PDB file of C-alpha atoms in Angstrom:
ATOM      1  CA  UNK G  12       0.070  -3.241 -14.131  1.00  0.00           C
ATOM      2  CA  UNK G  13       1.522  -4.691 -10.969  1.00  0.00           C
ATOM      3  CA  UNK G  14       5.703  -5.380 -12.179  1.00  0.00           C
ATOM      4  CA  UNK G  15       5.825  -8.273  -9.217  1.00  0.00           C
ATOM      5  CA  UNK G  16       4.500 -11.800  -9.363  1.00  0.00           C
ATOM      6  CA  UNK G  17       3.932 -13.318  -5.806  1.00  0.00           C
ATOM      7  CA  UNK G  18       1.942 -16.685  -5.053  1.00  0.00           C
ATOM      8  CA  UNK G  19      -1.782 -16.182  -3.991  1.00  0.00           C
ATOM      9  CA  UNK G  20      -1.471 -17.723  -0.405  1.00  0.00           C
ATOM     10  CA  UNK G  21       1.094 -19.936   1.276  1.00  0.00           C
ATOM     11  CA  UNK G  22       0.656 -21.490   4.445  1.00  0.00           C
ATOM     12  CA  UNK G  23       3.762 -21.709   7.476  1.00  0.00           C
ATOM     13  CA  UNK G  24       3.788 -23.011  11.017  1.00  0.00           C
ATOM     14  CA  UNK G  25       4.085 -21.583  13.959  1.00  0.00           C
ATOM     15  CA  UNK G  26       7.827 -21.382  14.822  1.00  0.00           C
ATOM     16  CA  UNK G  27       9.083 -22.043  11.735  1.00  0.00           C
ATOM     17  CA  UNK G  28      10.585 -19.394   8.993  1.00  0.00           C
ATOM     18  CA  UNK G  29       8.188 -18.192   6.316  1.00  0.00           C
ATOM     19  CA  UNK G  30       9.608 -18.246   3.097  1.00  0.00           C
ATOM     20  CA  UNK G  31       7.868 -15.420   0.647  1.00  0.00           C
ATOM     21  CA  UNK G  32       9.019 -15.878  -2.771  1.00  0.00           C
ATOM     22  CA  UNK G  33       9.063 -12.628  -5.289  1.00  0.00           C
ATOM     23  CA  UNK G  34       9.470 -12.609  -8.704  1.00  0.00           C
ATOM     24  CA  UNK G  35      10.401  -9.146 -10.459  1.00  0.00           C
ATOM     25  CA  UNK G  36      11.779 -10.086 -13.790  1.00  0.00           C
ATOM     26  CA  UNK G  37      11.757  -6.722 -15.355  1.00  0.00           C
ATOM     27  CA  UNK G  38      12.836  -4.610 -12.556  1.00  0.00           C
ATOM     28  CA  UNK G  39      15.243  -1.560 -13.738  1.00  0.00           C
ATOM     29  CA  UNK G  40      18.702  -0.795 -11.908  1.00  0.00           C
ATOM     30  CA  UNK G  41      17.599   1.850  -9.803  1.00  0.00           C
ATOM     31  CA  UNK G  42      14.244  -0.146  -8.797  1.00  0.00           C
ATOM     32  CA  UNK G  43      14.112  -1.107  -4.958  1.00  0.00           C
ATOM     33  CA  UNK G  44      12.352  -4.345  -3.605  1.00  0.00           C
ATOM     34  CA  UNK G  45       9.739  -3.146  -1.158  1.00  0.00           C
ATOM     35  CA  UNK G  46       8.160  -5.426   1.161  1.00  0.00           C
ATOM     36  CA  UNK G  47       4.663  -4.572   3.189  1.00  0.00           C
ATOM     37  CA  UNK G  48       2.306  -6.486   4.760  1.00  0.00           C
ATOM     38  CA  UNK G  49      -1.053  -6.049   5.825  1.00  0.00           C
ATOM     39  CA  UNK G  50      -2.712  -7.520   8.737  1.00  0.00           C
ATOM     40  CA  UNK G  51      -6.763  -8.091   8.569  1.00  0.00           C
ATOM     41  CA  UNK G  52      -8.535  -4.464   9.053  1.00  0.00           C
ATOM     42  CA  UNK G  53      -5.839  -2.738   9.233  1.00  0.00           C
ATOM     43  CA  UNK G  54      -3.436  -0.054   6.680  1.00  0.00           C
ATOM     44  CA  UNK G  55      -0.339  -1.919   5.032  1.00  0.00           C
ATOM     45  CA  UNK G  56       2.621  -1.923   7.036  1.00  0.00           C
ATOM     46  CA  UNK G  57       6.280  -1.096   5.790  1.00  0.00           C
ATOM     47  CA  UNK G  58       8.678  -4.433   6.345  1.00  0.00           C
ATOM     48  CA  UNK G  59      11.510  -4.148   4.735  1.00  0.00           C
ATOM     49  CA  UNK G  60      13.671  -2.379   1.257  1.00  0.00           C
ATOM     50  CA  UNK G  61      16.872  -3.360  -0.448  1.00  0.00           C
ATOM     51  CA  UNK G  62      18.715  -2.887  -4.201  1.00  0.00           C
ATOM     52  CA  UNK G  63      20.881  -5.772  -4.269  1.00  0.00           C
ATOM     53  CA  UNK G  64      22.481  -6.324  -1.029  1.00  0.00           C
ATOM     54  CA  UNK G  65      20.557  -8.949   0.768  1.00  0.00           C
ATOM     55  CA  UNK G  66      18.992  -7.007   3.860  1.00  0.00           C
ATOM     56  CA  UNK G  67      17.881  -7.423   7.227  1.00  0.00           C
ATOM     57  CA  UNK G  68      16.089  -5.996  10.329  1.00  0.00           C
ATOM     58  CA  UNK G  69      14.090  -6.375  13.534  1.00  0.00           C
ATOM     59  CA  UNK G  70      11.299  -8.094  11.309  1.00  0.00           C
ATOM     60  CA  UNK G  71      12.395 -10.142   8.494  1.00  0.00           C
ATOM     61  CA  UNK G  72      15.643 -10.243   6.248  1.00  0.00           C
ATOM     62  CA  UNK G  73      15.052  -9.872   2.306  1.00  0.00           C
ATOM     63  CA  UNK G  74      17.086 -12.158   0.074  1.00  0.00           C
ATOM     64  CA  UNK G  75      17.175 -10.710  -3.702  1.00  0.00           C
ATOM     65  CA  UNK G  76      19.265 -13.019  -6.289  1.00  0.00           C
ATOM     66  CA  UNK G  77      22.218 -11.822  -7.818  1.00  0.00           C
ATOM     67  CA  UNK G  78      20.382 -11.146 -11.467  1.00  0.00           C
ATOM     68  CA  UNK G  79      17.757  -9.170  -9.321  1.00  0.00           C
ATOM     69  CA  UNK G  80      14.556 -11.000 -10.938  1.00  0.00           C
ATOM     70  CA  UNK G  81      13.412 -12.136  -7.940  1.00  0.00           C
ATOM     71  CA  UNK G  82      13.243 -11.961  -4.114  1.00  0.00           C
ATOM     72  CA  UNK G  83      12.870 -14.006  -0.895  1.00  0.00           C
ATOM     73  CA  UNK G  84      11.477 -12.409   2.159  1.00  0.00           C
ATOM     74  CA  UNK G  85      12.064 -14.340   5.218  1.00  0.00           C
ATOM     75  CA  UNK G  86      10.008 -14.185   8.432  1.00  0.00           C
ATOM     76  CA  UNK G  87      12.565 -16.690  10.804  1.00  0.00           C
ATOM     77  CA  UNK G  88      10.430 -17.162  13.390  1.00  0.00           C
ATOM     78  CA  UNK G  89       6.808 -17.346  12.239  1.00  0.00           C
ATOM     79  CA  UNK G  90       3.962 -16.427  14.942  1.00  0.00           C
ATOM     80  CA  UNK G  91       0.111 -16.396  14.751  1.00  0.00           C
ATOM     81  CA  UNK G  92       0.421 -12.851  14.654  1.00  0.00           C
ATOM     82  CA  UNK G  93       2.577 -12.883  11.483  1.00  0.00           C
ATOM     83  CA  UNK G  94      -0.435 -13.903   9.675  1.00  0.00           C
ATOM     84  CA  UNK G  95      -1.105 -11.334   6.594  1.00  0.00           C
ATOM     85  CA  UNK G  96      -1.080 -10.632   3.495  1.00  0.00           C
ATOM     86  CA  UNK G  97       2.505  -9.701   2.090  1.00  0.00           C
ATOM     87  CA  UNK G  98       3.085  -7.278  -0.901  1.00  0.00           C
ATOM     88  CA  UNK G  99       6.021  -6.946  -2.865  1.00  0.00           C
ATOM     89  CA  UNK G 100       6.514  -4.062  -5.256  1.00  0.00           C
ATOM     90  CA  UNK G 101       9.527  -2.429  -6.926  1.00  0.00           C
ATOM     91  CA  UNK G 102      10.028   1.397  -7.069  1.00  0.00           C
ATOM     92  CA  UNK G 103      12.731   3.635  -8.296  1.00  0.00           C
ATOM     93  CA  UNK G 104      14.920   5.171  -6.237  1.00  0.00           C
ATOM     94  CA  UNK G 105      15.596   8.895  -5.516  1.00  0.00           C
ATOM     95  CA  UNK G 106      13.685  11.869  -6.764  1.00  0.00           C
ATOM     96  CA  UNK G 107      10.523  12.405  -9.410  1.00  0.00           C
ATOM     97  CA  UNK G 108       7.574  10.671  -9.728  1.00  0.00           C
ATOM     98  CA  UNK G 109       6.674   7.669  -7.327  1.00  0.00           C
ATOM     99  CA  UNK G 110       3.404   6.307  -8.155  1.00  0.00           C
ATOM    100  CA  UNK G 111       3.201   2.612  -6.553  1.00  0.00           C
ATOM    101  CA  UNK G 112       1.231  -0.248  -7.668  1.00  0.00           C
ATOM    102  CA  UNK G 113      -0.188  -2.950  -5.316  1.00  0.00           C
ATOM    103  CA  UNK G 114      -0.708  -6.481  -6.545  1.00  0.00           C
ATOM    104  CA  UNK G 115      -3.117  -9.008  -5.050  1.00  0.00           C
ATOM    105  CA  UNK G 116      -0.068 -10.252  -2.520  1.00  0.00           C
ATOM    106  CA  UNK G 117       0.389 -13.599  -0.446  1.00  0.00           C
ATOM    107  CA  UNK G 118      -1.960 -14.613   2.015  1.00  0.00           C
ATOM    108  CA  UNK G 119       0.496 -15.727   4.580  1.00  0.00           C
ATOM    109  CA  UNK G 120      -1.377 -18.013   7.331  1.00  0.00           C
ATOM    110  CA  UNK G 121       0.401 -19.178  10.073  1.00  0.00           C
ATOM    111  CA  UNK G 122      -1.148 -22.201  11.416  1.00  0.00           C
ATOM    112  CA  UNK G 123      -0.821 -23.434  14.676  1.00  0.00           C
TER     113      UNK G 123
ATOM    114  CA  UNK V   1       5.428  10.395  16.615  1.00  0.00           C
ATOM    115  CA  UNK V   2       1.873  10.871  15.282  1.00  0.00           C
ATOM    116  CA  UNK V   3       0.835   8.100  12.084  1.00  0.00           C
ATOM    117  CA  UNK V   4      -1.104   8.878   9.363  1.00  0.00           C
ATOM    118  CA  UNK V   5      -4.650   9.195  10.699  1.00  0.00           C
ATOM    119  CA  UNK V   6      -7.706   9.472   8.688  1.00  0.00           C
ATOM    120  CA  UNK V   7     -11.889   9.872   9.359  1.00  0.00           C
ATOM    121  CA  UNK V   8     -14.015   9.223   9.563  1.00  0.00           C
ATOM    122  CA  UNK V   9     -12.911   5.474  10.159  1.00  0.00           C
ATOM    123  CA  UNK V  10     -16.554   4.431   9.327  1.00  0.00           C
ATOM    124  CA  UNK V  11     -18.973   5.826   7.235  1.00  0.00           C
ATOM    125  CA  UNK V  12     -22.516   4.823   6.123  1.00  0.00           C
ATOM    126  CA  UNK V  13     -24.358   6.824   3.120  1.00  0.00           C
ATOM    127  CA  UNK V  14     -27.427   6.263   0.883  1.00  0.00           C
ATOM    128  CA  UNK V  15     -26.723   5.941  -2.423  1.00  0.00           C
ATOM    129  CA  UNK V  16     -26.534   9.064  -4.199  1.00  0.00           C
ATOM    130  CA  UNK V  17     -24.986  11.238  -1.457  1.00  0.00           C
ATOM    131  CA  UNK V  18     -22.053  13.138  -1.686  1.00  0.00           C
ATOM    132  CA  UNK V  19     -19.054  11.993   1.205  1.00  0.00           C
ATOM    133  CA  UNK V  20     -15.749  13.199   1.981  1.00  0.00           C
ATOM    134  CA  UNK V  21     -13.206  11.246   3.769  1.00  0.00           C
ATOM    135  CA  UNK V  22     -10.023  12.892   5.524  1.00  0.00           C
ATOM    136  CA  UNK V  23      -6.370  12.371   5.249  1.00  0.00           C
ATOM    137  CA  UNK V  24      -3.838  14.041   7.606  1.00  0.00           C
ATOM    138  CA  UNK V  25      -0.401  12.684   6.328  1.00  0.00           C
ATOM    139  CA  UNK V  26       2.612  13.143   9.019  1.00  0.00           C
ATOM    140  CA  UNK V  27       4.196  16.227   9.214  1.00  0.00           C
ATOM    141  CA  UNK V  28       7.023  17.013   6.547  1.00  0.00           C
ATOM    142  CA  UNK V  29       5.667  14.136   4.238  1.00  0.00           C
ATOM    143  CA  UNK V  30       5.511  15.555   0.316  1.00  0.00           C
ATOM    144  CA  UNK V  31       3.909  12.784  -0.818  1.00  0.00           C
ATOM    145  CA  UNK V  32       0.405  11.841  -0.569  1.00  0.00           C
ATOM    146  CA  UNK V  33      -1.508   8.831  -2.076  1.00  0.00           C
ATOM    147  CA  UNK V  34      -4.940   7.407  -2.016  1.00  0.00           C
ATOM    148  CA  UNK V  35      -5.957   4.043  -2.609  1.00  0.00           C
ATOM    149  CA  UNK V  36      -9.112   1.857  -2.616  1.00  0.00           C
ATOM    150  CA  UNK V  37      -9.435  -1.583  -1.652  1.00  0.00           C
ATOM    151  CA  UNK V  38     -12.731  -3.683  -2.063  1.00  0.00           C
ATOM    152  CA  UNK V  39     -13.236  -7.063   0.050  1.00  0.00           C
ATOM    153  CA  UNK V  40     -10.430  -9.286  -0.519  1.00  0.00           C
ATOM    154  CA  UNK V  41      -8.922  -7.468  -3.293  1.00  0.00           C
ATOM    155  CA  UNK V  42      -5.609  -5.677  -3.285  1.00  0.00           C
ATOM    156  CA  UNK V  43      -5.120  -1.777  -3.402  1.00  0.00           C
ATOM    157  CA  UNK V  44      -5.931   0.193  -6.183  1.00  0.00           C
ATOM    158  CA  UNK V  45      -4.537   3.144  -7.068  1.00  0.00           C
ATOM    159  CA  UNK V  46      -6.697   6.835  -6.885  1.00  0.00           C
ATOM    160  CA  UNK V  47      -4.625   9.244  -6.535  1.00  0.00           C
ATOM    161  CA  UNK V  48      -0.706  10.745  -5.776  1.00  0.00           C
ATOM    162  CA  UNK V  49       0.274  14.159  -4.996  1.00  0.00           C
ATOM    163  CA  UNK V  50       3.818  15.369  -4.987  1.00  0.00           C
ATOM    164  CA  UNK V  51       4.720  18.647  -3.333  1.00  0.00           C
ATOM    165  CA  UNK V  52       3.487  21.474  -5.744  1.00  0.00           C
ATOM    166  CA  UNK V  53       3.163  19.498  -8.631  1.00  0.00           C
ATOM    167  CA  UNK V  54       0.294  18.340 -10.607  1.00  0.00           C
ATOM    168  CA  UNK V  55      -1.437  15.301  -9.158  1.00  0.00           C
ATOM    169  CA  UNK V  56      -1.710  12.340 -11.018  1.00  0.00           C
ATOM    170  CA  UNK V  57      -5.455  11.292 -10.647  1.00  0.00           C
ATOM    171  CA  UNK V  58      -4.990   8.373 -13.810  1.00  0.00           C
ATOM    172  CA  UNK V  59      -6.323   6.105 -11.088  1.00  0.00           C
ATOM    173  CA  UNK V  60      -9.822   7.654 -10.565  1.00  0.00           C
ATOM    174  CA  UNK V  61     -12.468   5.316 -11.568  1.00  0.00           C
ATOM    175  CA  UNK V  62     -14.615   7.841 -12.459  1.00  0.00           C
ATOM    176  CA  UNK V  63     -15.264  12.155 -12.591  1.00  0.00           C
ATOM    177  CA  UNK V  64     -17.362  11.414  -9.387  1.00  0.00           C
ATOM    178  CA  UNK V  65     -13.918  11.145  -7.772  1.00  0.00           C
ATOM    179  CA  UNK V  66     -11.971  14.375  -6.812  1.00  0.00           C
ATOM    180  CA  UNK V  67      -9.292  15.187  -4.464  1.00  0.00           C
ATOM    181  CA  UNK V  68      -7.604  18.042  -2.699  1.00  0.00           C
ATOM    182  CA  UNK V  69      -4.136  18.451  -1.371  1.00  0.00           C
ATOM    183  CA  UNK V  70      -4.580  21.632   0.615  1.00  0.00           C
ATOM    184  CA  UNK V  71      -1.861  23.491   1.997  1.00  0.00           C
ATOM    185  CA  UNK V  72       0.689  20.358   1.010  1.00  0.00           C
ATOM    186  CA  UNK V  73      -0.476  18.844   4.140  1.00  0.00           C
ATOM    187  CA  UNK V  74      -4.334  17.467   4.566  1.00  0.00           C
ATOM    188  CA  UNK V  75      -6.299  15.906   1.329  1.00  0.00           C
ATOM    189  CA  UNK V  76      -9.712  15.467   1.058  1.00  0.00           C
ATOM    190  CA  UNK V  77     -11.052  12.855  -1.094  1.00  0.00           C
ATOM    191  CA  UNK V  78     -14.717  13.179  -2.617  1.00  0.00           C
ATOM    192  CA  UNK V  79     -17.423  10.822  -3.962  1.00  0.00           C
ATOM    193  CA  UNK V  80     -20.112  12.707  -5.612  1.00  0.00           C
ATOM    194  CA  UNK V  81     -23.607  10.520  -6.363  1.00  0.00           C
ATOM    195  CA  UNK V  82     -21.888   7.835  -4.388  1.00  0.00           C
ATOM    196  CA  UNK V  83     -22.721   4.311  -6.039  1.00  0.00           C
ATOM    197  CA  UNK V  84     -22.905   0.535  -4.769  1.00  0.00           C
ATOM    198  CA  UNK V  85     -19.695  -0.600  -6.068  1.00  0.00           C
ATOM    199  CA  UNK V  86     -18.134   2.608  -4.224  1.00  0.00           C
ATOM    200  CA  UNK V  87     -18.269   0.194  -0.972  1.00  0.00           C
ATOM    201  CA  UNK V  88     -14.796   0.029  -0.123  1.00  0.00           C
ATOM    202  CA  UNK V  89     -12.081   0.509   2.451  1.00  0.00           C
ATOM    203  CA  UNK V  90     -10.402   3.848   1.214  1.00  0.00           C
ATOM    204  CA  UNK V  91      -6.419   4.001   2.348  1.00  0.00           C
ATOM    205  CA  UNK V  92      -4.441   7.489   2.489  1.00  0.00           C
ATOM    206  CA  UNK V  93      -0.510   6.669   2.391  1.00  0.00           C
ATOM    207  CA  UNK V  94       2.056   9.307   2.969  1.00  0.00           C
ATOM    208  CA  UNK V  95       6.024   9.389   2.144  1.00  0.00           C
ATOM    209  CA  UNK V  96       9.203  11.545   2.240  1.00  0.00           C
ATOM    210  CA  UNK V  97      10.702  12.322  -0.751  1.00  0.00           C
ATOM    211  CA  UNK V  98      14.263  12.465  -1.562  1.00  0.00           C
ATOM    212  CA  UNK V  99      16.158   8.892  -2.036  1.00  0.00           C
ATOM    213  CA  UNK V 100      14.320   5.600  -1.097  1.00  0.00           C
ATOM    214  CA  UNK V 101      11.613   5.338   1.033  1.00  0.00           C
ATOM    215  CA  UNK V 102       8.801   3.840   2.507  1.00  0.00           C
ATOM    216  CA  UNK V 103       4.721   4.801   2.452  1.00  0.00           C
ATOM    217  CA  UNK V 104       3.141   4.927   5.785  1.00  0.00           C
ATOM    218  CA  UNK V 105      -0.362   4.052   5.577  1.00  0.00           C
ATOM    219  CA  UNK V 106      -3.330   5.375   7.831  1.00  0.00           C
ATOM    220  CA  UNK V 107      -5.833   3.178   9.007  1.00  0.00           C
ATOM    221  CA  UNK V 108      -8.662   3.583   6.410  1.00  0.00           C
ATOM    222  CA  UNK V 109     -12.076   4.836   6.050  1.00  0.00           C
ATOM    223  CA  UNK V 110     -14.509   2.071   5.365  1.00  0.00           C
ATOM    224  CA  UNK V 111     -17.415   3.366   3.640  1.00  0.00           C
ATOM    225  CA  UNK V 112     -20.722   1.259   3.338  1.00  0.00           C
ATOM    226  CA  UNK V 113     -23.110   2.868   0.427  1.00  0.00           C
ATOM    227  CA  UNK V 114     -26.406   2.078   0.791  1.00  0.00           C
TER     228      UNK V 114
END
């Protein structure tokens, strides 16, 4: 009952931005736009959160669209190492219950 | 300071044993989760505790699966008769509560079942 929709795999090269496109049509006001990613073998990895303010940090920068139905994560430099697969999920703010579901992600490859 | 760590990273079992597999969130974290994820698939859901409160355990597959929170700290998460389609890497997460945040994931326990 994931409440994101992401492509199954996208491809990017080396040096150039990655694009990650995020659709969340149903998301609630006080729902965040989480990013992880999760690199082969290894535990997810926390990116990057934002409400409605596009965001950014050491890693990426997260574009979400005015109507908040979707979101654009955006690796600007893309290296090998970027390769992954990227989840995006939505989660209410403050307080209460959490409980997170994972979809199936992008498989982000970075290509030489 | 110290991740989320978890063990045994690897384990191997016959099928039909009973296994446990260890999570030691970080220090201060209330929230706990577990989650399984099978080759190539994404994670699914086991298990969250919160604090004091009752655990939600909607995402256990079956009554073969249990899980402790002890203490609010370390959670143990048990496979009784363990099965084929048990094979899976098994993912402990841990979070502050309290306004947004983020889930810091240990490094798994892959378990092979024989």
């Amino acid at each position: 009952d994931a409440k994101t929709t992401q492509p199954p795999s996208m491809d990017c090269a080396e040096g150039r931005a990655a694009n990650l496109p995020c659709n969340h049509s149903t998301i609630s006001g006080n729902e965040y736009v989480y990013w992880y990613r999760q690199i082969h073998s290894q535990g997810p990895q926390y990116i990057i959160h934002g409400l409605k303010n596009n965001e950014t940090n050491e890693m990426a920068s997260l574009i979400i669209t005015e109507d908040r139905k979707s979101s654009t994560l955006i690796l600007p430099h893309a290296t090998l190492r970027d390769t992954a697969v990227y989840y995006c999920i939505v989660r209410p703010d403050s307080g209460g219950y959490q409980k997170v579901t994972f979809g199936i992600g992008t498989k982000l490859q970075v290509i030489p | 300071g110290a991740g989320v760590s978890q063990s045994p990273s690897n384990k191997v079992t016959e099928k039909g044993k009973d296994v446990e597999l260890r999570c030691d969130p970080i220090s201060g974290h209330t929230a706990l989760y577990w989650y399984r994820q099978s080759l190539g698939q994404g994670l699914e859901f086991l298990i969250y505790f919160q604090g004091n409160s009752a655990p939600d355990k909607s995402g256990l597959p079956s009554d073969r699966f249990s899980a402790e929170r002890t203490g609010g700290s370390v959670s143990t998460l048990t496979i009784q008769r363990t099965q084929q389609e048990d094979s899976a890497v098994y993912l402990c997460a841990s979070a502050k509560t309290g306004g947004p945040y983020e889930q810091y994931f240990g490094p798994g326990t892959r378990l092979t079942v024989t």
